[in-house]
Amino acid sequence: MSGTRMGDRLSSLPDDLIHKILSFVCIKHAVQTSVLSPRWRFIWTSMPYLNFLSEDFPSLPHFAKAVTNVLSRRNDRIEVASLTLSLHGRVSLAFVKRILNYAFSHNVQHMTVTCLIEKKIELPLSLFRSRSLKHLTLVGSVDRSVASTWELPALTTLHLGYVTLYKDEDEEDDEDEDEDEDDEDNNIFSKCPNMKSLTLDGCKIMGSNGLSICHPQLSNLTFENGYWGLNFFYVVVPQLKNLTIVNCDWVHLSAPDLTSFIYRSGYSLKFYTDSLPSLEEVDLCIRKPCKTEISAIVGLLQQFHRVKYLTVNLETIEVLCSSVELISNQPSPFANLRSLKIHPVDIQLVGQAQKKVVVFNEVKSYLLGGSPSASLTLVTHEVINYIMKDLIVICHASYILLLVIKKVMVSNWHNN
């Protein structure tokens, strides 16, 4: 097929499909398509997807000029479906506010703001006020006051990555006068009534004794890289279904409807919880556990006594085997278990010394004694290596295919 025919076929696509294709590139490259033909000249002005990436420009002034140009020339009647803003350098708060306000005024539904700069930019939570926004990802910003809460009534998904929140000293003094309002004051998500999914990754809470997350609608919750340093961290989520905790120190949880729990860390979790009557699936991965943590690990397993599907990493099994006397005389806590899976610590760590999966009878009896019909699956490093080889082949083939597609598209556009 000739380049001209391919170019004609691309130009014959409907605008919404072309917009979807251009949504995978930054606005700089989307605007550059205007030189391809008269058909493409104004396509970018009606794009509902705005990707502003400062790293694609030689300097921040060039970036700011391009953003201003796009916002001023864009078809103002077209709503903004999604905004991606990536900042690699020091920018003014006024500049960021102008972009956010434009998106909010055009009923944006998806928003991702990333601040990859040495000195974090202060973005007050009060900036994020929208009745249309449903999905928000915020990475690497600072807010100086937890008191300025989100006002996002339509929000369903929130991801905060390496965001630092500060508590005002005046507000802390007010709390001392009225401790009964402590939980409400610390609940920064109280004005996001429809939020279903929340991720806190590497976040910090400064100037406060603790944090409370109390939400009636939340069903998916993820904590990653959170060494809180707080006197209290309460999570009260009556409809929570899925909980993931990665590299966090502790949490006090009330989630009676929890069905799935994933935990991955370098040490056992200080997990304070009420009963978990609905819990069915647990994936427990404690990397390099030491003997001093065995009691905590056993206590953690006992809290999961209702689970039907249990996955445990090999290193956790090995540390139980090293002090088997702690469990040899205890009954198995698992009466409903259907499946037990034991796997190496991480798929990524295939370079580790090869280990054979050996389960002492006492440990096996402790885990399976209450459910003799449960299946036992041992995933060895050999299986992991086999999977990784297949993934490498697939990734390499996909990369080659993308290069070929890019080359064909560039050639066709030039011929057109």
XYZ file of C-alpha atoms in Angstrom:
416
model
C 0.000 0.000 0.000
C 1.428 3.382 -1.023
C 2.122 6.183 1.430
C -0.495 8.371 -0.286
C -3.229 5.749 0.054
C -2.327 5.178 3.705
C -2.342 8.936 4.306
C -5.775 9.177 2.663
C -7.077 6.378 4.865
C -5.768 8.097 7.996
C -7.367 11.374 6.937
C -10.678 9.631 6.302
C -10.930 8.525 9.909
C -13.554 10.343 12.002
C -12.326 13.143 14.252
C -13.031 11.302 17.494
C -10.849 8.365 16.411
C -8.020 10.693 15.352
C -8.349 12.463 18.697
C -8.037 9.114 20.459
C -4.862 8.310 18.511
C -3.381 11.722 19.307
C -4.249 11.290 22.994
C -1.187 9.043 23.284
C 1.220 11.875 22.405
C 1.936 15.245 23.990
C 0.250 18.396 22.723
C 3.468 19.492 21.002
C 3.347 16.552 18.600
C -0.417 16.800 18.230
C -0.098 20.407 17.051
C 2.663 19.418 14.619
C 0.200 17.202 12.725
C -1.485 20.391 11.482
C 1.087 20.625 8.657
C 0.206 17.211 7.205
C -2.741 18.382 5.110
C -5.726 20.748 5.181
C -7.721 17.920 6.786
C -5.333 17.900 9.753
C -4.852 21.650 10.084
C -7.365 22.228 12.877
C -7.780 18.698 14.234
C -5.768 19.493 17.354
C -7.942 22.506 18.242
C -10.899 20.229 18.989
C -8.985 17.594 20.931
C -10.639 16.706 24.248
C -7.349 15.238 25.519
C -4.692 17.716 26.671
C -1.190 16.398 27.407
C 1.121 19.194 28.581
C 4.597 17.716 29.181
C 7.321 20.245 29.980
C 10.086 17.690 29.307
C 9.222 17.805 25.598
C 10.299 21.453 25.371
C 13.822 22.935 25.466
C 12.970 25.265 28.354
C 10.135 26.201 30.675
C 9.512 29.541 28.893
C 9.026 27.615 25.635
C 6.677 25.254 27.444
C 4.657 28.086 29.017
C 4.357 29.841 25.658
C 3.145 26.662 23.959
C 0.552 25.980 26.663
C -0.747 29.545 26.471
C -0.966 29.277 22.685
C -2.903 26.010 22.828
C -5.397 27.224 25.419
C -6.021 30.471 23.532
C -6.486 28.818 20.110
C -8.347 25.703 21.202
C -12.050 25.427 20.349
C -13.590 26.741 23.551
C -16.844 24.862 23.007
C -15.123 21.470 23.276
C -15.031 19.958 26.745
C -11.810 18.542 28.199
C -12.086 14.808 28.776
C -8.617 14.477 30.300
C -5.668 16.645 31.305
C -2.113 15.395 31.837
C 0.267 18.007 33.242
C 3.916 17.058 33.805
C 6.257 19.677 35.274
C 10.032 19.187 35.187
C 11.171 22.492 36.631
C 10.164 25.438 38.756
C 6.913 27.019 37.597
C 4.663 29.597 39.181
C 1.528 28.625 41.027
C -0.415 31.132 38.917
C 0.613 29.246 35.753
C -0.558 25.929 37.188
C -3.815 27.468 38.416
C -4.538 28.852 34.948
C -4.230 25.377 33.410
C -6.280 23.682 36.122
C -9.016 26.300 36.030
C -9.262 25.968 32.248
C -9.726 22.216 32.599
C -12.254 22.566 35.415
C -14.249 25.153 33.465
C -14.433 22.662 30.580
C -15.765 19.800 32.716
C -12.604 17.691 32.842
C -13.155 14.107 34.036
C -9.608 12.687 34.176
C -6.638 14.658 35.528
C -2.992 13.741 36.174
C -0.605 16.338 37.631
C 3.049 15.353 38.113
C 5.658 17.673 39.661
C 9.071 16.084 39.047
C 11.187 18.907 40.408
C 13.824 19.220 43.115
C 11.766 21.629 45.190
C 8.144 20.601 45.390
C 5.519 23.087 44.336
C 2.826 24.020 46.820
C -0.579 23.148 45.427
C -3.347 23.971 47.912
C -6.031 21.317 47.965
C -8.511 24.154 47.566
C -7.395 24.412 43.912
C -9.144 21.162 43.185
C -12.809 22.074 43.138
C -14.829 20.453 40.410
C -18.226 18.846 39.963
C -17.113 16.892 36.886
C -13.726 15.405 37.879
C -13.930 11.627 38.363
C -10.292 10.490 38.335
C -7.373 12.427 39.842
C -3.681 11.506 40.074
C -1.401 13.943 41.894
C 2.331 13.198 42.209
C 5.032 15.158 44.024
C 3.269 18.246 45.362
C 2.985 19.940 48.740
C -0.001 21.376 50.537
C 0.626 23.541 53.586
C -2.723 22.881 55.176
C -4.747 19.736 55.601
C -7.605 22.061 56.514
C -8.076 22.929 52.841
C -9.966 19.817 51.796
C -10.839 18.519 48.359
C -14.255 19.471 47.041
C -14.774 16.853 44.379
C -18.288 15.424 44.650
C -18.012 13.330 41.442
C -14.553 11.906 42.192
C -14.371 8.094 42.157
C -10.603 7.458 41.900
C -7.810 9.326 43.710
C -4.083 8.525 43.518
C -1.633 10.584 45.591
C 2.057 9.883 44.986
C 4.765 11.396 47.207
C 2.493 14.199 48.278
C 3.332 15.992 51.533
C 0.458 17.381 53.556
C 1.044 19.874 56.355
C -1.194 20.570 59.300
C -1.503 24.189 60.437
C -0.272 24.830 63.979
C -3.354 26.968 64.671
C -5.582 24.089 63.658
C -3.645 21.742 65.945
C -4.294 24.133 68.833
C -7.998 24.154 68.020
C -8.041 20.364 68.163
C -6.597 20.430 71.669
C -9.643 22.433 72.720
C -12.074 19.984 71.180
C -10.744 16.454 70.813
C -14.133 15.145 69.714
C -13.688 16.801 66.332
C -10.274 15.220 65.793
C -11.380 12.490 63.418
C -13.411 14.850 61.241
C -10.625 17.434 61.054
C -8.129 14.806 59.921
C -10.422 13.345 57.267
C -9.338 15.281 54.185
C -11.562 13.151 51.935
C -14.842 14.059 53.599
C -15.958 16.159 50.604
C -15.378 13.336 48.115
C -18.576 11.390 48.897
C -18.457 9.129 45.817
C -14.813 8.069 46.012
C -14.464 4.325 45.384
C -10.694 3.903 44.991
C -7.859 5.589 46.929
C -4.077 5.135 46.643
C -1.548 6.799 48.955
C 1.990 6.175 47.684
C 4.955 7.637 49.583
C 2.824 10.339 51.191
C 3.703 12.193 54.389
C 1.585 13.939 56.981
C 3.546 16.695 58.735
C 2.590 18.744 61.772
C -0.106 16.358 62.923
C -0.358 13.555 65.457
C -2.291 11.339 63.117
C -4.624 10.766 60.223
C -8.086 9.281 59.915
C -9.638 7.974 56.734
C -13.345 7.486 57.302
C -15.300 6.919 54.126
C -18.626 5.138 53.595
C -18.232 4.407 49.847
C -14.570 3.413 49.509
C -14.156 -0.111 48.081
C -10.491 -0.185 46.952
C -7.640 1.108 49.117
C -3.865 0.994 48.526
C -1.065 2.175 50.821
C 2.483 2.145 49.422
C 5.812 3.290 50.850
C 4.214 4.898 53.869
C 6.304 5.148 57.001
C 3.829 7.448 58.637
C 5.516 8.374 61.917
C 2.059 9.105 63.346
C 0.624 8.412 66.759
C -2.535 7.121 65.146
C -3.606 6.097 61.660
C -7.212 4.997 61.621
C -8.968 3.599 58.565
C -12.726 3.159 58.925
C -14.243 1.971 55.646
C -17.379 -0.153 56.068
C -17.671 -1.062 52.360
C -13.989 -1.742 51.652
C -13.502 -4.842 49.482
C -9.851 -4.749 48.405
C -6.874 -3.606 50.491
C -3.244 -3.489 49.316
C -0.385 -2.514 51.637
C 3.173 -2.264 50.281
C 6.122 -1.177 52.431
C 4.108 0.474 55.191
C 4.645 0.255 58.916
C 1.220 0.025 60.535
C -2.466 0.753 60.256
C -5.556 0.435 62.445
C -8.324 -0.916 60.237
C -12.065 -1.290 60.520
C -13.365 -2.953 57.349
C -15.979 -5.651 58.035
C -16.666 -6.249 54.315
C -13.011 -6.724 53.292
C -12.676 -9.690 50.896
C -9.137 -9.356 49.482
C -5.886 -8.341 51.190
C -2.409 -8.013 49.627
C 0.605 -7.266 51.808
C 4.211 -6.872 50.627
C 6.972 -5.517 52.835
C 10.360 -6.151 54.413
C 8.874 -6.853 57.830
C 5.688 -8.075 59.420
C 2.806 -5.643 59.552
C 1.513 -4.109 62.757
C -2.038 -4.729 61.723
C -4.691 -3.712 64.226
C -8.154 -4.644 63.120
C -11.589 -5.667 64.216
C -12.873 -8.993 62.937
C -12.660 -9.674 59.205
C -15.688 -11.933 58.661
C -15.774 -11.507 54.863
C -12.059 -11.962 54.109
C -11.565 -14.652 51.442
C -8.224 -13.998 49.739
C -4.829 -13.053 51.219
C -1.477 -12.598 49.451
C 1.250 -12.274 52.096
C 4.837 -11.487 51.067
C 7.311 -10.600 53.837
C 10.775 -10.156 52.375
C 13.727 -11.382 54.447
C 11.818 -11.852 57.705
C 13.869 -12.468 60.847
C 13.213 -14.873 63.718
C 12.227 -12.056 66.051
C 9.159 -11.450 63.874
C 7.835 -15.008 63.936
C 5.316 -14.334 66.704
C 3.995 -11.314 64.794
C 3.719 -13.391 61.600
C 1.815 -16.146 63.405
C -0.482 -13.546 64.930
C -1.081 -12.065 61.484
C -1.964 -15.473 60.026
C -4.408 -16.089 62.865
C -6.265 -12.896 61.972
C -6.822 -14.364 58.493
C -8.476 -17.548 59.769
C -11.515 -17.193 57.495
C -9.612 -17.003 54.185
C -10.256 -19.426 51.338
C -7.250 -18.557 49.169
C -3.861 -17.952 50.779
C -0.616 -17.055 49.003
C 2.607 -16.897 51.028
C 6.159 -16.242 49.876
C 8.847 -18.863 50.409
C 10.904 -16.743 52.806
C 7.982 -16.486 55.211
C 7.604 -20.269 55.133
C 11.333 -20.704 55.752
C 11.339 -18.485 58.837
C 8.379 -20.454 60.216
C 10.343 -23.633 59.608
C 13.299 -22.216 61.545
C 11.197 -21.913 64.723
C 8.640 -24.590 64.181
C 8.237 -25.118 67.930
C 6.070 -21.974 68.053
C 3.364 -23.583 65.919
C 3.877 -27.330 66.317
C 1.370 -27.593 69.166
C -1.121 -25.066 67.807
C -4.182 -25.998 65.753
C -4.437 -24.713 62.214
C -6.362 -21.421 62.116
C -7.629 -22.074 58.580
C -10.891 -24.027 58.534
C -12.177 -22.755 55.167
C -8.993 -22.892 53.093
C -9.379 -24.075 49.501
C -5.986 -23.162 48.086
C -2.495 -22.539 49.478
C 0.155 -21.204 47.119
C 3.835 -20.809 48.041
C 6.017 -18.792 45.702
C 9.500 -17.220 45.568
C 9.730 -13.733 46.978
C 9.471 -11.678 43.759
C 9.209 -12.423 40.070
C 11.716 -9.621 39.468
C 14.379 -11.218 41.681
C 15.169 -14.175 39.428
C 18.899 -13.689 40.029
C 18.622 -14.980 43.579
C 20.352 -18.187 44.553
C 18.143 -21.076 43.509
C 16.139 -22.518 46.395
C 14.189 -25.700 46.646
C 10.722 -25.443 48.106
C 10.762 -27.504 51.290
C 7.853 -27.369 53.724
C 8.357 -29.052 57.085
C 5.518 -31.330 58.107
C 4.759 -29.166 61.141
C 4.383 -26.009 59.040
C 2.347 -27.829 56.423
C 0.115 -29.236 59.143
C -0.304 -25.794 60.689
C -1.363 -24.245 57.394
C -3.444 -27.102 55.969
C -4.483 -29.139 59.008
C -7.838 -27.401 59.319
C -8.600 -27.799 55.603
C -7.286 -31.220 54.478
C -8.956 -30.948 51.059
C -7.225 -27.649 50.181
C -4.845 -27.688 47.226
C -1.145 -26.895 47.655
C 0.763 -25.212 44.819
C 4.535 -24.737 44.974
C 5.862 -22.187 42.489
C 9.602 -22.708 42.001
C 12.245 -20.370 40.616
C 12.394 -22.551 37.508
C 8.760 -21.713 36.747
C 9.416 -18.020 37.366
C 12.444 -18.093 35.051
C 10.337 -19.711 32.340
C 7.657 -17.036 32.671
C 10.233 -14.244 32.613
C 11.828 -15.572 29.422
C 8.441 -15.533 27.707
C 7.775 -11.991 28.935
C 11.140 -10.793 27.628
C 10.409 -12.265 24.195
C 6.952 -10.653 24.121
C 8.295 -7.249 25.222
C 11.057 -7.351 22.619
C 8.611 -8.264 19.853
C 6.241 -5.478 20.929
C 9.082 -2.946 20.890
C 10.119 -3.966 17.365
C 6.489 -3.732 16.216
C 6.135 -0.205 17.635
C 9.301 0.900 15.841
C 8.002 -0.479 12.546
C 4.611 1.220 12.984
C 6.278 4.538 13.827
C 8.537 4.303 10.772
C 5.605 3.525 8.464
C 3.500 6.387 9.844
C 6.308 8.935 9.511
C 6.988 7.791 5.948
C 3.318 7.961 4.979
C 2.831 11.419 6.483
C 5.871 12.758 4.657
C 4.657 11.301 1.362
C 1.269 12.833 1.925
